[in-house]
């Protein structure tokens, strides 16, 4: 017999923002229910209320009609509600092992009871959970040594290690390859058979239509509609999300492509990148395609001076660079918008204004190095309008913005710096269809201004939609260079998997 979880009239406010307004949400065990909405719609906030992360909400939560007073994560866990957040690094302890992270709640429980820890038993339990998920990974490995995909699986393993009735997955496939995503779906379907209720937050509509039974849609902090997947189309979902019909997603490509601005010859790092050659012209958007683990992020970091190189040359405007740090890269006209924006791309505890000026404080400095606050504020307001950043004011802390708006801030700070080469690593990760379109427009506009763009992504539709040329990476090597207009997603995928 299924268990029903209901949220009634949930409202919550933050300084200057009403994030949720009288939201109703209902789901049950043995069901995979999608929760979707544009960035800022309130879906993650609603799930943070359900998982006990926020306690200052109004409204009611009940389980089979019985009132639940969820005001902390422990309250939620005691009720059988677990959440796996999108930003995996904030939920894992890097200097602990895989087993210690999976069994973290058990470990804390034993410490509270002041019991001796049976380390052998702990590793055996963790190994059994991983085996049930069909994951081959040493339980003694440190989490700091894991890939993003592996970290995601560890968080899911931790969630199901307890008596879990409802599992909330917030953008679970964002860091995963196609194969790993299929494996996740296998696990999700298995949990459904075990009568676990899955709440699945994702911006990838094809995934939702593949794995979910029901879909609930939110917009601007309010509930819009709930439908069976079989009774709705992807286009209709987008219309509900945005409150309007979505125009063509990708902008027209820049046709004014100039001379070579950026060149890489025989680039090799200590671990992943091997003898890589590439070039980018003025006004050109060059894609770096590849599955998770192919080396896209490592390449982006190497180009930005944050990975030690063992060989090769990086040349910009004919000058050979010696990049010992990101500072050297910025000084030489390079900009990077990293994949893990909260960890590396933005200052989450600082204001939007501070973030937008962070990459080029020199242009806001007065005599003796004092910052011209008025100039900084005016620039921030202009960028907020230009980028369409949804924020109550330029003084709002970035941590209070939605994922898509955080990404716009991560990009916006480099517009002040006026770089020659822009490197984007998975720029639309965790971003809704509306914000994606804004980001594509922004990147294309940079190309029109003569900037050289490197666009690294595992999203093949984006590769075809926005780039002029594509380098396909496989195991740290560039295995193929393709002209975008002469290729398709299938060919890119074949080379990405080591085919041909």
mmCIF file of C-alpha atoms in Angstrom, residues 46-293:
data_model
loop_
_atom_site.group_PDB
_atom_site.id
_atom_site.type_symbol
_atom_site.label_atom_id
_atom_site.label_comp_id
_atom_site.label_asym_id
_atom_site.label_seq_id
_atom_site.Cartn_x
_atom_site.Cartn_y
_atom_site.Cartn_z
ATOM 1 C CA UNK A 46 10.136 23.780 -1.931
ATOM 2 C CA UNK A 47 12.296 20.668 -1.643
ATOM 3 C CA UNK A 48 14.574 22.379 0.893
ATOM 4 C CA UNK A 49 11.477 23.020 2.997
ATOM 5 C CA UNK A 50 10.507 19.339 2.660
ATOM 6 C CA UNK A 51 14.020 18.170 3.546
ATOM 7 C CA UNK A 52 14.272 20.455 6.609
ATOM 8 C CA UNK A 53 16.872 22.897 5.290
ATOM 9 C CA UNK A 54 14.512 25.859 5.819
ATOM 10 C CA UNK A 55 12.434 26.148 8.996
ATOM 11 C CA UNK A 56 10.774 29.572 8.639
ATOM 12 C CA UNK A 57 8.034 28.515 6.239
ATOM 13 C CA UNK A 58 4.264 28.598 6.762
ATOM 14 C CA UNK A 59 1.889 25.835 5.697
ATOM 15 C CA UNK A 60 1.496 22.142 6.489
ATOM 16 C CA UNK A 61 3.327 18.913 5.626
ATOM 17 C CA UNK A 62 1.687 15.527 6.233
ATOM 18 C CA UNK A 63 2.379 11.828 5.680
ATOM 19 C CA UNK A 64 -0.780 9.737 5.119
ATOM 20 C CA UNK A 65 -2.747 12.571 6.722
ATOM 21 C CA UNK A 66 -0.530 12.672 9.823
ATOM 22 C CA UNK A 67 1.038 16.087 10.473
ATOM 23 C CA UNK A 68 4.842 16.302 10.154
ATOM 24 C CA UNK A 69 6.674 19.113 11.931
ATOM 25 C CA UNK A 70 9.727 19.285 9.651
ATOM 26 C CA UNK A 71 12.012 22.050 10.936
ATOM 27 C CA UNK A 72 15.421 20.381 10.517
ATOM 28 C CA UNK A 73 17.136 17.813 8.253
ATOM 29 C CA UNK A 74 16.941 15.273 11.089
ATOM 30 C CA UNK A 75 13.135 15.692 11.285
ATOM 31 C CA UNK A 76 12.918 14.948 7.554
ATOM 32 C CA UNK A 77 15.258 11.960 7.780
ATOM 33 C CA UNK A 78 13.290 10.531 10.725
ATOM 34 C CA UNK A 79 10.191 10.730 8.501
ATOM 35 C CA UNK A 80 12.049 8.831 5.742
ATOM 36 C CA UNK A 81 12.692 11.865 3.509
ATOM 37 C CA UNK A 82 16.183 12.115 1.991
ATOM 38 C CA UNK A 83 17.627 14.637 -0.454
ATOM 39 C CA UNK A 84 20.603 14.544 -2.830
ATOM 40 C CA UNK A 85 21.613 18.092 -3.736
ATOM 41 C CA UNK A 86 22.889 19.258 -7.107
ATOM 42 C CA UNK A 87 26.131 20.733 -5.667
ATOM 43 C CA UNK A 88 27.745 17.473 -4.589
ATOM 44 C CA UNK A 89 30.883 18.948 -3.022
ATOM 45 C CA UNK A 90 28.896 20.839 -0.389
ATOM 46 C CA UNK A 91 27.368 17.573 0.882
ATOM 47 C CA UNK A 92 30.487 15.358 0.996
ATOM 48 C CA UNK A 93 33.523 15.399 3.293
ATOM 49 C CA UNK A 94 36.541 15.191 0.945
ATOM 50 C CA UNK A 95 39.098 13.894 3.485
ATOM 51 C CA UNK A 96 36.894 10.937 4.518
ATOM 52 C CA UNK A 97 36.643 7.657 2.619
ATOM 53 C CA UNK A 98 33.810 6.503 0.370
ATOM 54 C CA UNK A 99 32.510 4.218 3.144
ATOM 55 C CA UNK A 100 32.657 6.945 5.790
ATOM 56 C CA UNK A 101 30.693 9.320 3.550
ATOM 57 C CA UNK A 102 28.056 6.712 2.671
ATOM 58 C CA UNK A 103 27.608 5.660 6.303
ATOM 59 C CA UNK A 104 27.948 9.208 7.688
ATOM 60 C CA UNK A 105 24.572 9.236 9.440
ATOM 61 C CA UNK A 106 25.331 5.889 11.131
ATOM 62 C CA UNK A 107 28.736 7.215 12.182
ATOM 63 C CA UNK A 108 27.232 10.336 13.756
ATOM 64 C CA UNK A 109 24.578 8.191 15.481
ATOM 65 C CA UNK A 110 27.295 5.965 17.012
ATOM 66 C CA UNK A 111 29.255 9.021 18.163
ATOM 67 C CA UNK A 112 26.149 10.420 19.851
ATOM 68 C CA UNK A 113 25.736 7.095 21.687
ATOM 69 C CA UNK A 114 29.506 7.062 22.399
ATOM 70 C CA UNK A 115 29.859 3.589 20.929
ATOM 71 C CA UNK A 116 33.041 2.109 19.475
ATOM 72 C CA UNK A 117 33.107 2.197 15.706
ATOM 73 C CA UNK A 118 33.392 -1.152 13.932
ATOM 74 C CA UNK A 119 35.306 -0.004 10.843
ATOM 75 C CA UNK A 120 35.291 -3.407 9.169
ATOM 76 C CA UNK A 121 31.504 -3.630 9.455
ATOM 77 C CA UNK A 122 31.127 -0.040 8.196
ATOM 78 C CA UNK A 123 33.125 -0.818 5.032
ATOM 79 C CA UNK A 124 31.182 -4.057 4.492
ATOM 80 C CA UNK A 125 27.838 -2.200 4.738
ATOM 81 C CA UNK A 126 29.005 0.487 2.304
ATOM 82 C CA UNK A 127 30.316 -2.136 -0.138
ATOM 83 C CA UNK A 128 26.977 -3.968 -0.034
ATOM 84 C CA UNK A 129 25.073 -0.758 -0.868
ATOM 85 C CA UNK A 130 27.434 0.011 -3.765
ATOM 86 C CA UNK A 131 27.124 -3.561 -5.022
ATOM 87 C CA UNK A 132 23.321 -3.205 -4.994
ATOM 88 C CA UNK A 133 23.731 -0.107 -7.154
ATOM 89 C CA UNK A 134 26.087 -1.993 -9.504
ATOM 90 C CA UNK A 135 28.964 0.410 -8.731
ATOM 91 C CA UNK A 136 32.542 -0.839 -8.621
ATOM 92 C CA UNK A 137 34.427 1.515 -6.299
ATOM 93 C CA UNK A 138 36.814 0.946 -3.409
ATOM 94 C CA UNK A 139 35.172 1.937 -0.130
ATOM 95 C CA UNK A 140 38.610 2.971 1.178
ATOM 96 C CA UNK A 141 39.195 5.587 -1.519
ATOM 97 C CA UNK A 142 39.108 9.229 -0.380
ATOM 98 C CA UNK A 143 36.177 11.259 -1.738
ATOM 99 C CA UNK A 144 38.640 13.993 -2.785
ATOM 100 C CA UNK A 145 39.988 11.528 -5.387
ATOM 101 C CA UNK A 146 36.591 10.852 -6.994
ATOM 102 C CA UNK A 147 35.122 12.261 -10.197
ATOM 103 C CA UNK A 148 31.931 14.352 -10.093
ATOM 104 C CA UNK A 149 29.924 11.379 -11.349
ATOM 105 C CA UNK A 150 31.282 9.122 -8.611
ATOM 106 C CA UNK A 151 30.525 11.742 -5.950
ATOM 107 C CA UNK A 152 26.915 11.903 -7.157
ATOM 108 C CA UNK A 153 26.558 8.125 -6.829
ATOM 109 C CA UNK A 154 28.037 8.243 -3.296
ATOM 110 C CA UNK A 155 25.383 10.763 -2.244
ATOM 111 C CA UNK A 156 22.598 8.555 -3.619
ATOM 112 C CA UNK A 157 24.134 5.550 -1.844
ATOM 113 C CA UNK A 158 24.149 7.519 1.420
ATOM 114 C CA UNK A 159 20.491 8.482 0.968
ATOM 115 C CA UNK A 160 19.290 4.917 0.394
ATOM 116 C CA UNK A 161 21.482 3.514 3.192
ATOM 117 C CA UNK A 162 18.774 4.646 5.644
ATOM 118 C CA UNK A 163 15.080 3.828 5.794
ATOM 119 C CA UNK A 164 14.144 5.999 2.827
ATOM 120 C CA UNK A 165 10.470 6.446 1.846
ATOM 121 C CA UNK A 166 10.963 9.508 -0.350
ATOM 122 C CA UNK A 167 14.160 10.381 -2.211
ATOM 123 C CA UNK A 168 14.562 13.888 -3.642
ATOM 124 C CA UNK A 169 17.067 14.103 -6.511
ATOM 125 C CA UNK A 170 18.051 17.681 -7.410
ATOM 126 C CA UNK A 171 19.537 17.714 -10.942
ATOM 127 C CA UNK A 172 21.042 14.229 -10.394
ATOM 128 C CA UNK A 173 22.238 13.683 -13.970
ATOM 129 C CA UNK A 174 24.004 17.050 -14.412
ATOM 130 C CA UNK A 175 27.520 15.617 -13.824
ATOM 131 C CA UNK A 176 26.844 12.187 -15.341
ATOM 132 C CA UNK A 177 27.719 10.697 -18.714
ATOM 133 C CA UNK A 178 25.093 9.030 -20.908
ATOM 134 C CA UNK A 179 26.084 5.587 -19.617
ATOM 135 C CA UNK A 180 26.115 6.741 -15.984
ATOM 136 C CA UNK A 181 22.721 8.403 -16.474
ATOM 137 C CA UNK A 182 21.281 5.095 -17.719
ATOM 138 C CA UNK A 183 22.741 3.422 -14.645
ATOM 139 C CA UNK A 184 21.129 6.052 -12.407
ATOM 140 C CA UNK A 185 17.780 5.443 -14.105
ATOM 141 C CA UNK A 186 18.176 1.714 -13.433
ATOM 142 C CA UNK A 187 18.722 2.494 -9.746
ATOM 143 C CA UNK A 188 15.750 4.893 -9.663
ATOM 144 C CA UNK A 189 13.442 2.307 -11.263
ATOM 145 C CA UNK A 190 14.667 -0.323 -8.805
ATOM 146 C CA UNK A 191 13.888 2.009 -5.883
ATOM 147 C CA UNK A 192 10.418 2.563 -7.342
ATOM 148 C CA UNK A 193 9.861 -1.219 -7.313
ATOM 149 C CA UNK A 194 10.902 -1.170 -3.648
ATOM 150 C CA UNK A 195 8.058 1.346 -3.049
ATOM 151 C CA UNK A 196 10.311 4.390 -2.629
ATOM 152 C CA UNK A 197 8.839 7.662 -3.907
ATOM 153 C CA UNK A 198 11.255 9.597 -6.136
ATOM 154 C CA UNK A 199 10.982 13.375 -6.589
ATOM 155 C CA UNK A 200 13.077 14.155 -9.649
ATOM 156 C CA UNK A 201 14.182 17.763 -10.305
ATOM 157 C CA UNK A 202 15.733 18.237 -13.743
ATOM 158 C CA UNK A 203 15.929 20.718 -16.623
ATOM 159 C CA UNK A 204 16.486 17.905 -19.138
ATOM 160 C CA UNK A 205 13.029 17.249 -20.533
ATOM 161 C CA UNK A 206 13.926 14.078 -22.502
ATOM 162 C CA UNK A 207 15.118 12.481 -19.226
ATOM 163 C CA UNK A 208 11.914 13.435 -17.428
ATOM 164 C CA UNK A 209 9.792 11.911 -20.192
ATOM 165 C CA UNK A 210 11.936 8.767 -20.129
ATOM 166 C CA UNK A 211 11.961 8.006 -16.424
ATOM 167 C CA UNK A 212 9.075 9.856 -14.684
ATOM 168 C CA UNK A 213 5.416 8.917 -14.232
ATOM 169 C CA UNK A 214 4.023 12.298 -13.219
ATOM 170 C CA UNK A 215 5.141 15.924 -13.614
ATOM 171 C CA UNK A 216 4.450 18.958 -11.407
ATOM 172 C CA UNK A 217 5.310 22.382 -12.846
ATOM 173 C CA UNK A 218 6.058 25.582 -10.915
ATOM 174 C CA UNK A 219 6.439 29.189 -12.034
ATOM 175 C CA UNK A 220 7.432 32.294 -10.047
ATOM 176 C CA UNK A 221 7.097 30.592 -6.667
ATOM 177 C CA UNK A 222 3.655 29.152 -7.386
ATOM 178 C CA UNK A 223 2.232 25.768 -8.379
ATOM 179 C CA UNK A 224 1.027 25.724 -12.008
ATOM 180 C CA UNK A 225 -0.091 22.225 -13.006
ATOM 181 C CA UNK A 226 0.307 18.499 -12.325
ATOM 182 C CA UNK A 227 -0.086 15.985 -15.155
ATOM 183 C CA UNK A 228 0.697 12.392 -16.032
ATOM 184 C CA UNK A 229 3.707 12.240 -18.358
ATOM 185 C CA UNK A 230 1.619 10.288 -20.865
ATOM 186 C CA UNK A 231 -0.882 13.172 -21.045
ATOM 187 C CA UNK A 232 1.465 16.084 -21.787
ATOM 188 C CA UNK A 233 4.062 17.060 -24.408
ATOM 189 C CA UNK A 234 7.514 18.606 -23.965
ATOM 190 C CA UNK A 235 6.400 21.798 -25.737
ATOM 191 C CA UNK A 236 3.429 22.124 -23.393
ATOM 192 C CA UNK A 237 5.734 21.686 -20.377
ATOM 193 C CA UNK A 238 7.942 24.546 -21.614
ATOM 194 C CA UNK A 239 4.892 26.764 -22.145
ATOM 195 C CA UNK A 240 3.732 26.086 -18.565
ATOM 196 C CA UNK A 241 7.237 26.759 -17.219
ATOM 197 C CA UNK A 242 7.701 30.096 -18.981
ATOM 198 C CA UNK A 243 4.092 31.242 -19.210
ATOM 199 C CA UNK A 244 4.597 31.725 -22.944
ATOM 200 C CA UNK A 245 5.690 29.843 -26.061
ATOM 201 C CA UNK A 246 9.442 29.347 -26.424
ATOM 202 C CA UNK A 247 11.039 30.807 -29.545
ATOM 203 C CA UNK A 248 13.964 29.211 -31.352
ATOM 204 C CA UNK A 249 16.495 28.240 -28.661
ATOM 205 C CA UNK A 250 19.751 28.931 -30.490
ATOM 206 C CA UNK A 251 20.561 32.378 -31.926
ATOM 207 C CA UNK A 252 21.891 32.907 -35.433
ATOM 208 C CA UNK A 253 25.608 32.160 -35.600
ATOM 209 C CA UNK A 254 28.169 34.895 -36.137
ATOM 210 C CA UNK A 255 29.378 35.003 -39.753
ATOM 211 C CA UNK A 256 32.242 37.491 -39.239
ATOM 212 C CA UNK A 257 35.071 35.056 -38.379
ATOM 213 C CA UNK A 258 38.581 36.508 -38.483
ATOM 214 C CA UNK A 259 42.156 35.328 -37.987
ATOM 215 C CA UNK A 260 43.480 32.844 -35.415
ATOM 216 C CA UNK A 261 43.591 34.425 -31.948
ATOM 217 C CA UNK A 262 44.299 31.403 -29.751
ATOM 218 C CA UNK A 263 46.405 28.319 -30.453
ATOM 219 C CA UNK A 264 47.403 25.225 -28.532
ATOM 220 C CA UNK A 265 50.238 22.929 -29.671
ATOM 221 C CA UNK A 266 50.979 19.541 -28.112
ATOM 222 C CA UNK A 267 49.400 20.416 -24.750
ATOM 223 C CA UNK A 268 50.037 17.769 -22.087
ATOM 224 C CA UNK A 269 49.391 17.842 -18.342
ATOM 225 C CA UNK A 270 50.400 15.505 -15.528
ATOM 226 C CA UNK A 271 47.303 13.284 -15.630
ATOM 227 C CA UNK A 272 44.640 13.650 -18.318
ATOM 228 C CA UNK A 273 45.499 15.814 -21.335
ATOM 229 C CA UNK A 274 47.762 14.227 -23.934
ATOM 230 C CA UNK A 275 49.401 15.992 -26.920
ATOM 231 C CA UNK A 276 46.411 18.181 -27.684
ATOM 232 C CA UNK A 277 46.332 20.589 -30.656
ATOM 233 C CA UNK A 278 43.617 23.188 -31.323
ATOM 234 C CA UNK A 279 43.054 26.754 -32.514
ATOM 235 C CA UNK A 280 40.290 29.360 -32.245
ATOM 236 C CA UNK A 281 39.683 32.325 -34.542
ATOM 237 C CA UNK A 282 38.306 35.756 -33.741
ATOM 238 C CA UNK A 283 34.498 35.597 -33.655
ATOM 239 C CA UNK A 284 34.471 31.790 -33.658
ATOM 240 C CA UNK A 285 32.789 29.461 -31.163
ATOM 241 C CA UNK A 286 34.760 26.221 -30.933
ATOM 242 C CA UNK A 287 33.204 23.272 -29.123
ATOM 243 C CA UNK A 288 35.041 20.813 -26.887
ATOM 244 C CA UNK A 289 32.809 17.725 -26.927
ATOM 245 C CA UNK A 290 33.215 14.531 -24.942
ATOM 246 C CA UNK A 291 31.566 12.347 -22.343
ATOM 247 C CA UNK A 292 32.118 12.752 -18.613
ATOM 248 C CA UNK A 293 35.759 11.849 -17.884
#
